[in-house]
Amino acid sequence: MGLINQLNATTTYAWLQTNAEDIVNKASALLWRLMGQAVKLGNWEVQAHETVDGGLMTKVPLEYATSHNGSYGANTIIEQSKKDIVEAARFGWGGAYGSNTLGLDDLTQNTGDAAIISLTKQYMASIKKSIRINMASQVIAAAADSDSINGLGDLFNTNADVEYGSIDANDIAAWKANVITDVEAIGFETIQKVFRKPAMGEFAGTLPNFCCTTAVLRDGYERTLHPQRIYRDGNLVKAGWDNIMHKTAPIVADAYYPSGIFDALNLNTLNLRAHKDYNFTTPVWESKSVLGQPDTISANTRWRGNLYCNNRQLNVRHTNLTEPT
């Protein structure tokens, strides 16, 4: 080992802060909203009334057809046959975890006055954060495997032969994905077309109420508006999320969104639910003594549940948007 110079041998370092700054993890507007403004409230857990007990799958009842109806007059014979109108979407279990490990050197050297930054505390915070970062990607993407959340990539899968919620869109037309694939620049008229896509009436409950896209497309939309027509959701701004309003729906940028994608979501139809026993389990440092490593400790947190939808067609995705020229 070479000699260190005189100053390094005789002088300590000054520490600007005692917590390591996160320079890698991104913030997700969609996960924040699905978890009920969790960042603002300081509680990332799915709330108690939003948990499910268990079972092979979780059923979401759907009224997919109308009863008999028609014009009525003196000679009308009213249809009397039975007509099925109720089905149920069935969602399986998806999940995520966060974990990390500290070894003997970490435990013996990072302690006492020498431990300016506590690795045990830093690792514990990272474990809790990492599971949410993983979930932020999962809720936007399609399920990568049977252990993943059925995210928006599944909700907007236009292959009618691929089941969503265990229902084939070929069997129930009202369960098809609403996706616009036209190549066009984002602007007010374009987003108007997106909002018309559900075609289930102009009642507020049937229209999108939360839109997610990239920062590039959000800013592009803003550039197409007259300054006097630019509005923001004040509550979102106070919570730290910049946004642009389209009618009554905020458009928010999410760092996990792929380029060209714009999702107009109706959050009345989407619910993130956790299993009551796997709602971000409390991480606890445990020794690996049974593996012959008594001074190596690990901790993890687990979440299991899914993103459930009760009306697929009220959500719209545009896949080929570009910046305005």
Short mmCIF file of C-alpha atoms in Angstrom, two decimals:
data_model
loop_
_atom_site.label_atom_id
_atom_site.label_comp_id
_atom_site.label_asym_id
_atom_site.label_seq_id
_atom_site.Cartn_x
_atom_site.Cartn_y
_atom_site.Cartn_z
CA MET A 1 0.00 0.00 0.00
CA GLY A 2 1.37 3.41 -0.96
CA LEU A 3 1.85 6.32 1.42
CA ILE A 4 -0.92 8.93 1.75
CA ASN A 5 0.03 12.58 1.73
CA GLN A 6 0.41 14.69 4.86
CA LEU A 7 -2.97 16.49 4.72
CA ASN A 8 -4.88 13.26 4.20
CA ALA A 9 -3.04 11.73 7.12
CA THR A 10 -3.79 14.57 9.53
CA THR A 11 -7.09 16.13 8.44
CA THR A 12 -10.66 14.87 8.62
CA TYR A 13 -13.32 15.45 5.97
CA ALA A 14 -16.16 17.94 6.29
CA TRP A 15 -19.64 16.49 5.64
CA LEU A 16 -22.22 18.74 4.01
CA GLN A 17 -25.08 16.49 5.11
CA THR A 18 -25.59 13.18 6.89
CA ASN A 19 -28.11 11.63 4.49
CA ALA A 20 -27.10 10.38 1.06
CA GLU A 21 -28.92 12.30 -1.67
CA ASP A 22 -30.99 10.17 -4.06
CA ILE A 23 -29.69 10.83 -7.60
CA VAL A 24 -31.15 7.80 -9.38
CA ASN A 25 -34.82 7.21 -8.48
CA LYS A 26 -37.58 9.06 -10.33
CA ALA A 27 -40.94 10.32 -9.10
CA SER A 28 -44.12 8.79 -10.53
CA ALA A 29 -47.22 10.97 -10.77
CA LEU A 30 -49.46 8.02 -11.64
CA LEU A 31 -48.43 5.85 -8.69
CA TRP A 32 -48.74 8.89 -6.42
CA ARG A 33 -52.34 9.44 -7.50
CA LEU A 34 -53.27 5.74 -7.44
CA MET A 35 -52.04 5.58 -3.86
CA GLY A 36 -54.17 8.52 -2.80
CA GLN A 37 -51.56 11.27 -2.85
CA ALA A 38 -49.25 9.11 -0.79
CA VAL A 39 -46.13 11.27 -1.08
CA LYS A 40 -47.95 14.36 0.15
CA LEU A 41 -49.60 12.48 3.01
CA GLY A 42 -46.42 10.63 3.97
CA ASN A 43 -48.17 7.25 3.80
CA TRP A 44 -47.39 4.96 0.89
CA GLU A 45 -49.62 2.13 2.05
CA VAL A 46 -52.81 1.21 0.26
CA GLN A 47 -55.48 2.15 2.81
CA ALA A 48 -57.24 -0.47 4.93
CA HIS A 49 -60.56 -0.16 3.12
CA GLU A 50 -58.74 -0.74 -0.17
CA THR A 51 -57.29 -4.14 0.73
CA VAL A 52 -58.58 -7.58 -0.25
CA ASP A 53 -58.58 -10.70 1.91
CA GLY A 54 -57.33 -13.33 -0.51
CA GLY A 55 -58.67 -15.97 -2.86
CA LEU A 56 -57.52 -17.46 -6.15
CA MET A 57 -58.48 -14.28 -8.01
CA THR A 58 -60.36 -11.04 -7.34
CA LYS A 59 -63.66 -10.60 -9.17
CA VAL A 60 -64.91 -7.27 -10.49
CA PRO A 61 -68.63 -7.49 -11.48
CA LEU A 62 -69.57 -5.91 -14.81
CA GLU A 63 -72.96 -5.10 -16.32
CA TYR A 64 -72.12 -5.74 -19.96
CA ALA A 65 -75.55 -5.82 -21.65
CA THR A 66 -78.97 -4.14 -21.42
CA SER A 67 -82.31 -5.71 -20.63
CA HIS A 68 -84.89 -6.06 -23.41
CA ASN A 69 -86.39 -2.76 -24.54
CA GLY A 70 -88.26 -1.27 -27.47
CA SER A 71 -91.15 0.85 -28.60
CA TYR A 72 -94.54 0.17 -27.04
CA GLY A 73 -98.05 0.42 -28.43
CA ALA A 74 -101.49 -1.27 -28.48
CA ASN A 75 -100.26 -4.34 -30.36
CA THR A 76 -96.78 -4.64 -28.83
CA ILE A 77 -95.80 -8.03 -27.43
CA ILE A 78 -93.22 -7.43 -24.71
CA GLU A 79 -90.19 -9.72 -24.89
CA GLN A 80 -90.26 -12.11 -21.93
CA SER A 81 -87.12 -14.19 -22.39
CA LYS A 82 -84.27 -14.11 -19.92
CA LYS A 83 -81.20 -12.16 -21.01
CA ASP A 84 -77.86 -12.37 -19.18
CA ILE A 85 -76.46 -8.95 -18.34
CA VAL A 86 -73.79 -9.56 -15.68
CA GLU A 87 -70.26 -10.95 -16.00
CA ALA A 88 -67.19 -10.58 -13.80
CA ALA A 89 -63.64 -9.63 -14.68
CA ARG A 90 -61.14 -11.71 -12.71
CA PHE A 91 -57.70 -10.45 -11.80
CA GLY A 92 -54.90 -12.57 -10.39
CA TRP A 93 -52.12 -11.53 -8.04
CA GLY A 94 -49.16 -9.35 -8.91
CA GLY A 95 -46.52 -8.05 -6.60
CA ALA A 96 -43.24 -6.29 -5.94
CA TYR A 97 -40.45 -6.38 -3.36
CA GLY A 98 -37.54 -4.30 -2.13
CA SER A 99 -34.54 -5.78 -0.29
CA ASN A 100 -30.89 -5.31 0.62
CA THR A 101 -28.14 -6.81 2.76
CA LEU A 102 -25.38 -5.58 5.05
CA GLY A 103 -22.26 -7.62 5.77
CA LEU A 104 -19.82 -7.98 8.67
CA ASP A 105 -17.59 -5.09 7.54
CA ASP A 106 -20.62 -2.79 7.25
CA LEU A 107 -21.76 -3.66 10.77
CA THR A 108 -18.36 -3.32 12.45
CA GLN A 109 -16.96 -0.31 10.61
CA ASN A 110 -20.12 1.78 10.08
CA THR A 111 -20.87 2.32 13.75
CA GLY A 112 -20.21 4.75 16.58
CA ASP A 113 -18.93 8.30 15.96
CA ALA A 114 -17.24 7.13 12.74
CA ALA A 115 -20.62 6.38 11.15
CA ILE A 116 -21.44 9.85 9.81
CA ILE A 117 -23.99 8.28 7.50
CA SER A 118 -25.82 5.33 9.09
CA LEU A 119 -25.91 2.55 6.51
CA THR A 120 -28.63 0.66 8.37
CA LYS A 121 -30.95 3.68 8.22
CA GLN A 122 -29.97 4.53 4.65
CA TYR A 123 -30.52 0.95 3.49
CA MET A 124 -33.86 0.72 5.27
CA ALA A 125 -35.09 3.87 3.54
CA SER A 126 -33.80 2.55 0.21
CA ILE A 127 -35.62 -0.78 0.65
CA LYS A 128 -38.92 1.03 1.20
CA LYS A 129 -38.31 3.34 -1.73
CA SER A 130 -37.14 0.69 -4.18
CA ILE A 131 -40.37 -1.32 -4.02
CA ARG A 132 -42.36 1.77 -4.96
CA ILE A 133 -39.99 2.58 -7.79
CA ASN A 134 -40.55 -0.93 -9.14
CA MET A 135 -44.31 -0.51 -8.81
CA ALA A 136 -44.16 2.82 -10.66
CA SER A 137 -42.86 0.96 -13.71
CA GLN A 138 -45.25 -1.96 -13.29
CA VAL A 139 -48.47 0.09 -13.18
CA ILE A 140 -47.61 1.67 -16.55
CA ALA A 141 -46.28 -1.38 -18.38
CA ALA A 142 -47.84 -4.71 -19.33
CA ALA A 143 -47.24 -7.57 -16.89
CA ALA A 144 -43.82 -9.06 -17.64
CA ASP A 145 -44.77 -12.40 -16.07
CA SER A 146 -47.41 -14.03 -13.87
CA ASP A 147 -45.93 -12.37 -10.77
CA SER A 148 -46.30 -8.82 -12.12
CA ILE A 149 -49.07 -6.26 -11.77
CA ASN A 150 -51.51 -5.99 -14.68
CA GLY A 151 -50.60 -2.43 -15.59
CA LEU A 152 -51.86 -0.01 -18.20
CA GLY A 153 -49.99 -1.91 -20.90
CA ASP A 154 -52.45 -4.76 -20.31
CA LEU A 155 -55.48 -2.46 -20.05
CA PHE A 156 -54.61 -0.93 -23.43
CA ASN A 157 -53.66 -4.18 -25.21
CA THR A 158 -55.65 -4.08 -28.46
CA ASN A 159 -55.21 -7.77 -29.28
CA ALA A 160 -58.78 -8.99 -28.80
CA ASP A 161 -57.56 -12.57 -28.39
CA VAL A 162 -55.52 -11.60 -25.31
CA GLU A 163 -57.66 -11.67 -22.18
CA TYR A 164 -57.73 -8.75 -19.79
CA GLY A 165 -59.29 -9.50 -16.45
CA SER A 166 -59.85 -13.04 -17.76
CA ILE A 167 -62.28 -11.68 -20.38
CA ASP A 168 -61.77 -11.89 -24.13
CA ALA A 169 -62.85 -8.67 -25.87
CA ASN A 170 -64.22 -10.86 -28.69
CA ASP A 171 -66.85 -12.08 -26.22
CA ILE A 172 -67.79 -8.68 -24.77
CA ALA A 173 -67.39 -5.78 -27.19
CA ALA A 174 -67.78 -3.21 -24.40
CA TRP A 175 -64.58 -4.61 -22.83
CA LYS A 176 -62.30 -3.66 -25.72
CA ALA A 177 -59.29 -1.39 -25.25
CA ASN A 178 -59.64 2.22 -26.42
CA VAL A 179 -56.44 3.09 -28.26
CA ILE A 180 -55.77 5.77 -30.89
CA THR A 181 -52.80 5.01 -33.17
CA ASP A 182 -52.91 7.97 -35.57
CA VAL A 183 -49.58 9.74 -36.00
CA GLU A 184 -50.26 13.37 -35.11
CA ALA A 185 -48.97 16.32 -33.13
CA ILE A 186 -50.37 16.96 -29.68
CA GLY A 187 -52.66 19.97 -29.34
CA PHE A 188 -56.04 21.03 -28.03
CA GLU A 189 -58.00 19.49 -30.92
CA THR A 190 -56.07 16.24 -30.65
CA ILE A 191 -56.83 15.87 -26.96
CA GLN A 192 -60.47 16.75 -27.65
CA LYS A 193 -60.54 13.69 -29.92
CA VAL A 194 -59.04 11.58 -27.14
CA PHE A 195 -61.74 12.73 -24.72
CA ARG A 196 -64.49 11.84 -27.22
CA LYS A 197 -63.18 8.31 -27.64
CA PRO A 198 -65.05 6.69 -24.68
CA ALA A 199 -68.35 7.79 -26.32
CA MET A 200 -70.42 7.03 -23.21
CA GLY A 201 -71.95 10.45 -22.76
CA GLU A 202 -70.79 13.83 -21.50
CA PHE A 203 -71.54 13.21 -17.83
CA ALA A 204 -68.41 14.05 -15.84
CA GLY A 205 -68.17 10.53 -14.42
CA THR A 206 -67.74 9.04 -17.89
CA LEU A 207 -64.90 11.33 -18.99
CA PRO A 208 -61.16 11.12 -18.27
CA ASN A 209 -60.15 12.89 -15.07
CA PHE A 210 -56.37 12.32 -14.90
CA CYS A 211 -53.97 12.33 -17.85
CA CYS A 212 -50.39 11.05 -17.84
CA THR A 213 -47.74 11.47 -20.50
CA THR A 214 -44.13 12.55 -20.98
CA ALA A 215 -42.81 16.00 -20.08
CA VAL A 216 -42.14 16.61 -23.78
CA LEU A 217 -45.78 16.05 -24.74
CA ARG A 218 -47.18 17.93 -21.74
CA ASP A 219 -45.02 20.93 -22.62
CA GLY A 220 -45.94 20.56 -26.28
CA TYR A 221 -49.63 20.69 -25.41
CA GLU A 222 -49.04 23.83 -23.33
CA ARG A 223 -47.35 25.55 -26.30
CA THR A 224 -50.50 25.11 -28.40
CA LEU A 225 -52.67 27.00 -25.92
CA HIS A 226 -53.31 30.72 -25.78
CA PRO A 227 -51.78 32.09 -22.54
CA GLN A 228 -55.24 33.05 -21.29
CA ARG A 229 -56.38 29.41 -21.67
CA ILE A 230 -53.62 27.89 -19.56
CA TYR A 231 -54.90 26.60 -16.23
CA ARG A 232 -53.43 24.35 -13.55
CA ASP A 233 -54.84 22.16 -10.81
CA GLY A 234 -53.80 24.12 -7.73
CA ASN A 235 -53.90 21.12 -5.40
CA LEU A 236 -51.52 19.19 -7.62
CA VAL A 237 -49.17 22.16 -7.83
CA LYS A 238 -49.14 22.48 -4.03
CA ALA A 239 -48.28 18.78 -3.81
CA GLY A 240 -45.32 19.34 -6.12
CA TRP A 241 -46.69 18.24 -9.49
CA ASP A 242 -46.76 20.70 -12.37
CA ASN A 243 -49.72 20.17 -14.69
CA ILE A 244 -51.83 21.63 -17.46
CA MET A 245 -55.61 21.38 -17.35
CA HIS A 246 -57.65 20.07 -20.28
CA LYS A 247 -61.19 20.99 -19.32
CA THR A 248 -61.43 19.44 -15.82
CA ALA A 249 -58.61 16.88 -16.14
CA PRO A 250 -54.97 17.66 -15.24
CA ILE A 251 -52.25 16.53 -17.64
CA VAL A 252 -49.23 15.44 -15.60
CA ALA A 253 -45.80 14.28 -16.75
CA ASP A 254 -44.60 10.92 -15.43
CA ALA A 255 -40.91 10.08 -15.70
CA TYR A 256 -41.68 6.40 -16.39
CA TYR A 257 -43.78 7.03 -19.50
CA PRO A 258 -42.39 5.98 -22.90
CA SER A 259 -42.17 8.61 -25.67
CA GLY A 260 -45.27 9.30 -27.73
CA ILE A 261 -47.73 7.88 -25.19
CA PHE A 262 -50.63 9.86 -23.74
CA ASP A 263 -53.09 8.19 -21.34
CA ALA A 264 -56.42 9.80 -20.55
CA LEU A 265 -57.55 7.86 -17.49
CA ASN A 266 -60.82 7.72 -15.60
CA LEU A 267 -59.65 7.01 -12.06
CA ASN A 268 -63.21 6.18 -11.03
CA THR A 269 -62.64 2.91 -12.90
CA LEU A 270 -59.12 2.06 -11.67
CA ASN A 271 -58.21 0.83 -8.19
CA LEU A 272 -54.87 -0.27 -6.79
CA ARG A 273 -55.65 -2.86 -4.12
CA ALA A 274 -53.29 -4.71 -1.81
CA HIS A 275 -53.62 -8.04 -0.03
CA LYS A 276 -54.26 -7.25 3.63
CA ASP A 277 -51.19 -9.26 4.72
CA TYR A 278 -48.85 -7.94 2.00
CA ASN A 279 -49.48 -4.20 2.06
CA PHE A 280 -45.81 -3.11 2.17
CA THR A 281 -44.73 -5.51 4.91
CA THR A 282 -42.53 -3.91 7.55
CA PRO A 283 -38.85 -4.55 6.76
CA VAL A 284 -36.94 -6.13 9.65
CA TRP A 285 -33.21 -6.81 9.80
CA GLU A 286 -32.71 -10.57 10.08
CA SER A 287 -29.50 -12.55 10.42
CA LYS A 288 -28.52 -15.21 7.89
CA SER A 289 -27.42 -17.51 10.70
CA VAL A 290 -29.21 -20.49 9.18
CA LEU A 291 -26.99 -20.04 6.11
CA GLY A 292 -23.86 -19.90 8.23
CA GLN A 293 -23.54 -16.10 8.03
CA PRO A 294 -24.51 -14.83 11.51
CA ASP A 295 -23.04 -11.36 10.86
CA THR A 296 -24.77 -10.79 7.54
CA ILE A 297 -28.22 -9.22 7.88
CA SER A 298 -30.96 -8.74 5.29
CA ALA A 299 -34.29 -6.93 5.21
CA ASN A 300 -37.12 -6.76 2.70
CA THR A 301 -40.61 -5.41 2.16
CA ARG A 302 -43.26 -7.09 0.01
CA TRP A 303 -46.48 -5.96 -1.66
CA ARG A 304 -49.06 -8.12 -3.37
CA GLY A 305 -52.27 -7.09 -5.08
CA ASN A 306 -53.15 -5.68 -8.48
CA LEU A 307 -54.49 -2.75 -10.47
CA TYR A 308 -58.18 -3.46 -11.04
CA CYS A 309 -60.45 -1.95 -13.68
CA ASN A 310 -64.25 -1.97 -13.73
CA ASN A 311 -64.84 -0.13 -17.03
CA ARG A 312 -62.09 -0.52 -19.59
CA GLN A 313 -63.57 1.67 -22.32
CA LEU A 314 -63.61 4.83 -20.18
CA ASN A 315 -59.80 4.93 -20.39
CA VAL A 316 -58.04 6.02 -23.59
CA ARG A 317 -54.45 5.76 -24.79
CA HIS A 318 -52.90 7.63 -27.73
CA THR A 319 -49.73 5.88 -28.92
CA ASN A 320 -48.30 8.06 -31.67
CA LEU A 321 -48.22 11.67 -30.50
CA THR A 322 -45.44 14.05 -31.42
CA GLU A 323 -44.46 17.57 -30.41
CA PRO A 324 -46.25 20.39 -32.23
CA THR A 325 -44.18 22.12 -34.92
#
